[in-house]
Each structure stands twice: as C-alpha cells, then as structure tokens.
XYZ file of C-alpha atoms in Angstrom:
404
model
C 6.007 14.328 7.291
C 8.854 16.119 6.249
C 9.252 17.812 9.967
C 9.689 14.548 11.020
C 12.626 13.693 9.178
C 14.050 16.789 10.368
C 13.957 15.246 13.674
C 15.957 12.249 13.056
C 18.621 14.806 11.458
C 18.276 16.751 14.833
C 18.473 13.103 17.003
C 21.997 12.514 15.249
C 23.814 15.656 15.118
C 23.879 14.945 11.029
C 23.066 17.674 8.680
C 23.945 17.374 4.936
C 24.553 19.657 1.787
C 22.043 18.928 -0.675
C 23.136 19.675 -3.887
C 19.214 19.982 -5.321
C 16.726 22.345 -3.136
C 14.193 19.888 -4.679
C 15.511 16.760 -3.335
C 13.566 15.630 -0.493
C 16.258 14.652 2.696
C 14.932 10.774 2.414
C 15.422 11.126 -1.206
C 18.978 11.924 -1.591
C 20.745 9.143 -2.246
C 17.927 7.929 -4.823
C 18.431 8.099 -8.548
C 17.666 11.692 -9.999
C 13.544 11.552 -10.280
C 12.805 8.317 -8.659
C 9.054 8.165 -8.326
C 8.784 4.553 -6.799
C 9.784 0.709 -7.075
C 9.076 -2.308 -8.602
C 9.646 -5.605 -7.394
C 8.369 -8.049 -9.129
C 4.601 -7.547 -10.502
C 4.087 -5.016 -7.504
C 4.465 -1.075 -7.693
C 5.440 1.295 -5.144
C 4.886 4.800 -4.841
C 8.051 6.649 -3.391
C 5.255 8.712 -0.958
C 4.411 5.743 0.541
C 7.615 4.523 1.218
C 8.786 7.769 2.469
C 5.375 7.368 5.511
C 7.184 3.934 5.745
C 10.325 5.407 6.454
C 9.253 7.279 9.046
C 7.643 4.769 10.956
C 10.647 2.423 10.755
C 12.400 5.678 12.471
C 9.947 6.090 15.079
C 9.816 1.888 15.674
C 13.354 2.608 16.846
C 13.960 5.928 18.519
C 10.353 6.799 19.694
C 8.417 3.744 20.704
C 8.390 2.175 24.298
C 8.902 -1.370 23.165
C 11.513 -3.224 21.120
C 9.451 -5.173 18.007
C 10.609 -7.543 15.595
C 11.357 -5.084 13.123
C 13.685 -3.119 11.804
C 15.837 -5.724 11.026
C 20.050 -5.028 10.857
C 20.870 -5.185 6.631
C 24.290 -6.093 6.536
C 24.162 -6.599 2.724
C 25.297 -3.046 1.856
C 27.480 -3.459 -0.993
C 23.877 -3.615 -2.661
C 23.961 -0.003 -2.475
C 27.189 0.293 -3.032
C 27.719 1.479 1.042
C 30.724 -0.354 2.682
C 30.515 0.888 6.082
C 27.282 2.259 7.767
C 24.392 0.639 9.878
C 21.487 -0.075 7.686
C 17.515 -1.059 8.360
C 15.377 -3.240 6.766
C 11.033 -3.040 7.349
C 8.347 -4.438 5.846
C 6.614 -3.134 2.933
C 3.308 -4.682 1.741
C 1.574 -4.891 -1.563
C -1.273 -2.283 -1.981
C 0.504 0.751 -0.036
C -0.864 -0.889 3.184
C 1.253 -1.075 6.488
C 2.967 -3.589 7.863
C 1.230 -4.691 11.382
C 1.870 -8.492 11.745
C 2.817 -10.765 9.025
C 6.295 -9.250 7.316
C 5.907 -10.864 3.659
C 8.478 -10.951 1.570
C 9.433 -7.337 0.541
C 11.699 -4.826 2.747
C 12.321 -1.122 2.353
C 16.165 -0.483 3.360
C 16.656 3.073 4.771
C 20.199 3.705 6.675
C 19.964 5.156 10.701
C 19.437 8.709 9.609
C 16.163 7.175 7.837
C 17.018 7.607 4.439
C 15.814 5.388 1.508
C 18.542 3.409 -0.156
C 16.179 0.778 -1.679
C 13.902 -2.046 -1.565
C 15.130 -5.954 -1.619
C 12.931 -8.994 -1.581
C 13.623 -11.535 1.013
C 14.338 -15.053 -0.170
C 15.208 -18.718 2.169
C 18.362 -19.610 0.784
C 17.747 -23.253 2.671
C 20.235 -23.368 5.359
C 20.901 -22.784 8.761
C 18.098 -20.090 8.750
C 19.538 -17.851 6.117
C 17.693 -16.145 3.393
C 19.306 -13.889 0.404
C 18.032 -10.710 -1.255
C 17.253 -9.521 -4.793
C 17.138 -6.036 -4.974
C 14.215 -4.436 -6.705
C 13.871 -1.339 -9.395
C 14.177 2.497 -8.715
C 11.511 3.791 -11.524
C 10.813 7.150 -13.157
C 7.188 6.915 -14.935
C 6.809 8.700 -18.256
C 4.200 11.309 -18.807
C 0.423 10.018 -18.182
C -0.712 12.202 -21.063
C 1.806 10.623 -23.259
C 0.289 8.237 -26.057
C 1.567 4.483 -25.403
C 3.723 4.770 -28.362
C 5.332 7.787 -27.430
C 6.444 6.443 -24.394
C 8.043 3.379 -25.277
C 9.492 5.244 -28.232
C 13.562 4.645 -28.510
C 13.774 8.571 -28.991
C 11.876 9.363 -25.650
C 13.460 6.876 -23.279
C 17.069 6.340 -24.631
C 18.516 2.803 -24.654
C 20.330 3.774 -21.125
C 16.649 3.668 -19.747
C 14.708 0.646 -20.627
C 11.139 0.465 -20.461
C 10.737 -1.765 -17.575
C 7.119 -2.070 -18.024
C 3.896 -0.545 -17.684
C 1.613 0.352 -14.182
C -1.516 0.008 -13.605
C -2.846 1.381 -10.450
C -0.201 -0.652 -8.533
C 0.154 -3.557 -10.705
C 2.925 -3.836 -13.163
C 3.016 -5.776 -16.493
C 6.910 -6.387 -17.433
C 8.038 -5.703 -20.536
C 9.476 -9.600 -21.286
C 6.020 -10.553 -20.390
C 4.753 -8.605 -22.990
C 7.203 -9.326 -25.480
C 6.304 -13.285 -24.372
C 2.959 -12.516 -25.453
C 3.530 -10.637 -28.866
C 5.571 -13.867 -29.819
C 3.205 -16.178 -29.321
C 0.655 -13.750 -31.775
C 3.439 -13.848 -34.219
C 3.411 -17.605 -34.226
C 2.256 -19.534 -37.521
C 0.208 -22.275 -35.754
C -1.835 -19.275 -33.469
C -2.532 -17.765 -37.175
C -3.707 -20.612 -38.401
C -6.083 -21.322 -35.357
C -7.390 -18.316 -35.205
C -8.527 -18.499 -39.121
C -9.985 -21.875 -38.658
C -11.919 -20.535 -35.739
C -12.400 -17.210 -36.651
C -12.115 -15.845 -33.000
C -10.400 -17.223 -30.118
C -11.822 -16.680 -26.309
C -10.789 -13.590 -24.787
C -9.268 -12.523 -27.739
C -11.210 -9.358 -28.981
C -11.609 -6.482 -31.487
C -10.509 -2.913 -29.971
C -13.024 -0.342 -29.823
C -11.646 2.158 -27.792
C -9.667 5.316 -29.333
C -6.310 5.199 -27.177
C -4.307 3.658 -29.797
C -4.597 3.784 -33.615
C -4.069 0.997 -36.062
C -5.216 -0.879 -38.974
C -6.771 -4.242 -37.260
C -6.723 -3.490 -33.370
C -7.651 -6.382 -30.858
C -7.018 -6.798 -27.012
C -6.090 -9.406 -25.031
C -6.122 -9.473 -21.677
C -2.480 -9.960 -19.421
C -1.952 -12.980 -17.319
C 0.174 -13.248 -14.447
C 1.634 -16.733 -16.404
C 1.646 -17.345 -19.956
C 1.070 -20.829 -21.240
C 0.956 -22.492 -24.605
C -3.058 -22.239 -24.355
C -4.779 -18.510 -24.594
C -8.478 -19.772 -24.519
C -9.112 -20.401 -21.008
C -11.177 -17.534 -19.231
C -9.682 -15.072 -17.593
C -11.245 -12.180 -14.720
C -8.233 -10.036 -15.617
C -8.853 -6.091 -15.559
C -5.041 -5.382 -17.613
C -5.613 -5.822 -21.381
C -2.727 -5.743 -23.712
C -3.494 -3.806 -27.116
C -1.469 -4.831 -30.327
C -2.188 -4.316 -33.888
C -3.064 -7.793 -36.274
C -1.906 -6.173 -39.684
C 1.901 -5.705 -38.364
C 1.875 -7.839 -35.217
C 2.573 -4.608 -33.380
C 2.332 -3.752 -30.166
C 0.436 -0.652 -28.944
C -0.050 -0.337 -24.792
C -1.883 -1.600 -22.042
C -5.020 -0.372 -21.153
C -7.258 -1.016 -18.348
C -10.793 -1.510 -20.156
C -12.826 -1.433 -17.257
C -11.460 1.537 -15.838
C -10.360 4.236 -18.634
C -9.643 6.857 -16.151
C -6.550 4.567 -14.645
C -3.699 4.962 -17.536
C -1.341 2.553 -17.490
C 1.809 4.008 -17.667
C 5.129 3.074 -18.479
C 7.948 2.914 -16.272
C 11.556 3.579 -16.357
C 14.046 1.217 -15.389
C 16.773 3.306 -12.938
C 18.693 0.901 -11.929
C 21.971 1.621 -13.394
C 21.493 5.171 -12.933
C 23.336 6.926 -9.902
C 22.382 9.403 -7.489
C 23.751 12.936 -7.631
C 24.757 12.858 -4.037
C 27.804 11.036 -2.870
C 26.741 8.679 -0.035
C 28.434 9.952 3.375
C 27.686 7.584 5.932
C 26.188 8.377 9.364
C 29.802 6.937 11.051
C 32.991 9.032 11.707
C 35.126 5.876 11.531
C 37.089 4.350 8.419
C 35.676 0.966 8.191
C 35.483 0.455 4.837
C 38.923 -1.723 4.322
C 38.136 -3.793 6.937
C 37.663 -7.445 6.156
C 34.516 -9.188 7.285
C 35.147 -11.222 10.029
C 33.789 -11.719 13.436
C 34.412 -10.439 16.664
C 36.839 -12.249 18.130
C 34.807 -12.866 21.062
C 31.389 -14.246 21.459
C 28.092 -13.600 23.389
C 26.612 -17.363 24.533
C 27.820 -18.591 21.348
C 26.236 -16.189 19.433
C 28.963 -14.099 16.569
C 28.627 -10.577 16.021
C 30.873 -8.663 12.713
C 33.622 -6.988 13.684
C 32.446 -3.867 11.168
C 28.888 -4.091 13.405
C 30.304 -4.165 16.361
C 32.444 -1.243 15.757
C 29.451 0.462 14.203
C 27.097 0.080 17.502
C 29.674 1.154 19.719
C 30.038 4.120 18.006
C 26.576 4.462 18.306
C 26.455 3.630 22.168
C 28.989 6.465 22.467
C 27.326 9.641 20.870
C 25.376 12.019 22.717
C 21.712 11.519 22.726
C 19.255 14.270 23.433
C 16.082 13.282 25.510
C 13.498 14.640 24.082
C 12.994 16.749 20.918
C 10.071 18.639 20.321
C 7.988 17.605 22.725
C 8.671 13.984 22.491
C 11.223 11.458 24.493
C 13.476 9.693 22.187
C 13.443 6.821 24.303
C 17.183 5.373 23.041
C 18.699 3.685 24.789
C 15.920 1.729 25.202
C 16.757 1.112 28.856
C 17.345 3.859 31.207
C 18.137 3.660 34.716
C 20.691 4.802 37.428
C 22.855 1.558 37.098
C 22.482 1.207 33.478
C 22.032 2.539 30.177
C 21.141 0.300 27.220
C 21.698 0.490 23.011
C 20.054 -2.857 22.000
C 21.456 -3.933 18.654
C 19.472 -4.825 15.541
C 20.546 -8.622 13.655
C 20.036 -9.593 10.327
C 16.993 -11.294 9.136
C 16.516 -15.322 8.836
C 13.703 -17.374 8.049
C 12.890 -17.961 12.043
C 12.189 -14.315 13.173
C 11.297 -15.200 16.365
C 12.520 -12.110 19.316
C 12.868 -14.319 22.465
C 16.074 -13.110 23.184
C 17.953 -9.839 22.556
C 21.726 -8.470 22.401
C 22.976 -4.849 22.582
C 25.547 -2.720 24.207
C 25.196 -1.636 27.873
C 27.077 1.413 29.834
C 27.214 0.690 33.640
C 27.341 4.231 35.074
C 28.478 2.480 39.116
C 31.956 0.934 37.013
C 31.828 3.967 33.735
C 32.111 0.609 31.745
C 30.550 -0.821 28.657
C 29.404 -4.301 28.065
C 28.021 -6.341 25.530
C 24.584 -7.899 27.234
C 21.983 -10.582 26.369
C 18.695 -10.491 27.915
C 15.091 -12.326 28.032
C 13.085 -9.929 25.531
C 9.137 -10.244 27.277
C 6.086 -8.412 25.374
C 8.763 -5.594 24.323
C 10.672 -5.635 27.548
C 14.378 -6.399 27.954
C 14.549 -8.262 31.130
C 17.590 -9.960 33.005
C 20.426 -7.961 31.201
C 23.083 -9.749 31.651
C 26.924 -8.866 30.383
C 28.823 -11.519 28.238
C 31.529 -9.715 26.708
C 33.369 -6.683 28.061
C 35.294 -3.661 26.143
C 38.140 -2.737 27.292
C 39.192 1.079 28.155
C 41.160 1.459 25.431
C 38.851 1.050 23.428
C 36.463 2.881 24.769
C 38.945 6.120 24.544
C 39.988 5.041 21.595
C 36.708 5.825 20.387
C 35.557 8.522 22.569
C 38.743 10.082 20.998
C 37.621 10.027 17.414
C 34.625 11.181 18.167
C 35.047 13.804 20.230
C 35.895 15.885 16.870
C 33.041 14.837 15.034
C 30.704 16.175 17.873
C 32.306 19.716 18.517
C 32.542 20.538 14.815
C-alpha cells in the first residue's frame, strides 16, 4: 500500500522531510501515535483508513470515470489548514467500503492523499447545506493493561482523557459510563434492588479480569433510561464493584479473547509536522468571497478557484509505473480538461459537472460546465474565461516551484 502513496508523491512533484522515519507519509500530519478514530459509538482503525485513502486517490487520478465522490471540503480551518484543496469520502461502520450509499461519516485526506481527519456529515436544513462535527484522533492503551491501570490518572495524564473503551469496533464513551455508575449510586436503585434482591440483567461477576469485594455486571446500552430491567441482547457488559460503587472496565462476556480497551482522546494534541500545503501560492489572507464571475448562476470561492487553476497549470506525467493517470479527465487534441470537485449537500445528485478547460487551437483556459452521463463529461461548454494575465501570472509563480 505504501508504494502507492509513493505514487501520488511522484504524480505531484511533492516530496516532504519527515521528521520521524516511523511516520507513515499518510500519517504525518496526525497526532504523534494515532491508531484510529472515533465518531460517535463507531471505531476506526487508522489501517483501514489509510486502504481508504488510497482509493479516494485512485477515484481521482486513476479511474476512467468521474463518481460522486470525493467530495471538495472547504471547511479547513477544522484542521487548522487555511489554504489547500481538501477531499472528503465515505467511510462506513465495520471497516467495510464505501460502494453506493455514502452514510454519514467522511475521511478528509488533502490532494497529496494524506489523512487530516474524519467529520460526520450533518443537514443543517437549508438550501441543501449540511455542517460537520469533527470526530476523535485516538491512541489505545496497552491490551495487556488491567482496566484499572488504564484509566488510572498516573497512566493517561489529565491532558489525555479517557475517551472511552473499544470493543472490536464498538465504543462505549466514558459519560455513558459515568451515566450509568450514577444511576447505581442512586438511593431509590438501592433500595429496589434490596426489596427485590436482584434486578434483570443485573448480575454477579464471575470472571477474574477485575478484582473487588462485591463484583456484578451489567450490560451497556446504546441509551440509558430511568428503567434497567428491560432485556437486553447486548454483548458489552460494564463491570463495577457494589461495596464502593466503583467502577472496574468493560468486558465482553461472550467473547473473552476481544479486550476492550481504552482509548485516548487526541484531540487537542498536535502533530509534530508543520502542515505545508500542496499549493505554491499565499492564499491564506485572503477573505472568502466568491468569484466575481459566475458559471450559469452557479458561485465558485475565489480561494478554490485560485486553487484549481493552479492545479490546471502544473505538469502532469501520463503514466507512472505502468499505469495512466488519466487527469485531466478529458484528453483530446482541442481540449484538455481538470474537472473540479464541490462541496457536499444533502442532494448529491452528479447530473452536471464544472471544471477548468485548456483549449490547445486558442492556448486559452476556460471555466466549462458539461452534461455528466454514466461517468462521462459530455457537451463541455465554456462559461467563464481567464484572462492572460492571469494565466502568466500564474505560470510565473510556478515556474519556480517546478524547476526547484
């Protein structure tokens, strides 16, 4: 996998200094020791969505046809990146990929395919747009830790919260478990549970990963309500100690072999590597606004525009190692074209497509629309034109970049 990373470094021209030989390249601008993310109940190992990586690259440089996804993310002061073009893609529950339905969760890389993070995709109710809550870089603690050792103050440092624990790729938060510790440590549950002797679900420990004085287990919900009695298929058992009201781990009890382990919250932790973006050009004080012209009625960013063109403008190799980097995505004597990537809404539907197109009869660019048909861009047409200047204007700053 790894080799093919190295050829999206080769496809750019972009090579790096890595400060840590043992940083992989789609690692680098991850917190020190990330080992996966956590969005919401839902784990993900950073393997996974390093394979996930790649095939967002390939989606966009390799493949024949132009597909719904990757998506343009222009929310990048989420990762703290003012100017560069990043890619959302769809990650789904259970480490499977994504094929047709998106769901809700995205894995953002930047061009050069590396990771930056994962978001979860939200409607925000209006004119089609939907917001994003980021999700948690994680470092797990030791699986042959004790429970106790590894939600121990001394081991994890208040800096690094224990987020919660995983279970094969489940995760049980650690406000859901504090949730359920209070409601033990109510009077009224005490009470019940004297006057009934037992409760339903609620049972003694018998296993020998924890030690304690009066050990029961009850098993973890996905919602906790005022009643505890109802029954419950659920595999996740929480472990806690009567005597103290303490709290001891989770454990799966029908699978001893899968620890649950808990995880490390790294989400105020910074990488080691400075972010350099992929672009040459100092966009990072410019406001956002819009182009000031428009493609049928349609508003691009000034920062994206700038950002594509740049693009558009590099030199592209044809093939690399035996394979045709087909981008641009159209290639023919009278026209050469970079389609551009838009940001997600909540009406994905790819009917029609923008990008920027160089007329090799004129040596001109234009911006272009065009009917998108099973993959195809068909009747290109231009809507907005860039003048020479600005063409040489860029040609001129990059002309540097590309002979250093």
């Amino acid at each position: 996998m790894w080799s093919r990373f190295g050829i999206f470094i080769a496809v750019f021209g972009l090579t790096h200094q890595v400060h840590c030989a043992n940083i992989p390249y789609s690692d680098m601008y991850l917190p020190a020791k990330t080992r996966g993310f956590v969005c919401e109940t839902e784990y993900f190992t950073i393997d996974h969505l390093r394979e996930v990586a790649t095939k967002a690259m390939e989606s966009t440089f390799f493949e024949h046809y132009y597909q719904l996804f990757p998506k343009l993310f222009e929310d990048t002061h989420l990762f703290n990146v003012k100017s560069d073009i990043l890619l959302s893609w769809p990650v789904l529950p259970n480490e499977k990929f994504h094929t047709s339905n998106p769901g809700k969760l995205r894995l953002i890389i930047n061009i050069r395919g590396q990771i930056m993070g994962m978001v979860i995709v939200s409607p925000k109710g209006r004119k089609n747009k939907v917001i994003f809550q980021k999700c948690k870089p994680v470092r797990r603690s030791k699986e042959n830790a004790s429970n106790e050792l590894q939600i121990s103050d001394e081991n994890w440092g208040m800096s690094r919260p224990v987020l919660g624990f995983k279970c094969g790729l489940k995760v049980v938060s650690w406000s859901q478990i504090e949730r359920i510790m209070q409601f033990f440590s109510n009077d009224s549950f005490r009470e019940r549970l004297k006057e009934h002797n037992r409760l339903t679900n609620l049972e003694k420990y018998t296993g020998d990963e924890f030690i304690g004085v009066d050990l029961y287990s009850f098993p973890v919900h996905k919602k906790l309500t005022n009643r505890i009695t109802f029954a419950t298929n659920s595999l996740i058992y929480l472990v806690f100690d009567m005597s103290n009201n303490k709290f001891k781990g989770i454990t799966n009890l029908d699978d001893r072999k899968g620890k649950c382990v808990a995880l490390r919250d790294l989400s105020f932790t910074s990488s080691d590597n400075i972010y350099i973006p992929s672009s040459v050009l100092n966009l990072d004080r410019m406001p956002d606004k819009y182009w000031p012209e428009t493609c049928m009625e349609f508003r691009i960013k000034s920062k994206t525009m700038w950002l594509y063109l740049e693009f558009a403008l590099k030199n592209w190799k044809s093939s690399l190692h035996g394979r045709q980097v087909n981008y641009p995505l159209v290639k023919s004597k009278v026209l050469q074209f970079w389609p551009m990537r838009f940001p997600e809404t909540d009406n994905n539907r790819l009917h029609i497509g923008f990008g920027i197109g160089y007329d090799t009869r004129f040596e001109t660019y234009h911006f272009y629309h065009a009917q998108i048909r099973d993959g195809k861009f068909v009747d290109l047409e231009p809507c907005m034109s860039f003048s020479n200047e600005i063409i040489h204007h860029l040609q001129k700053i990059l002309r540097p970049a590309t002979d250093s």
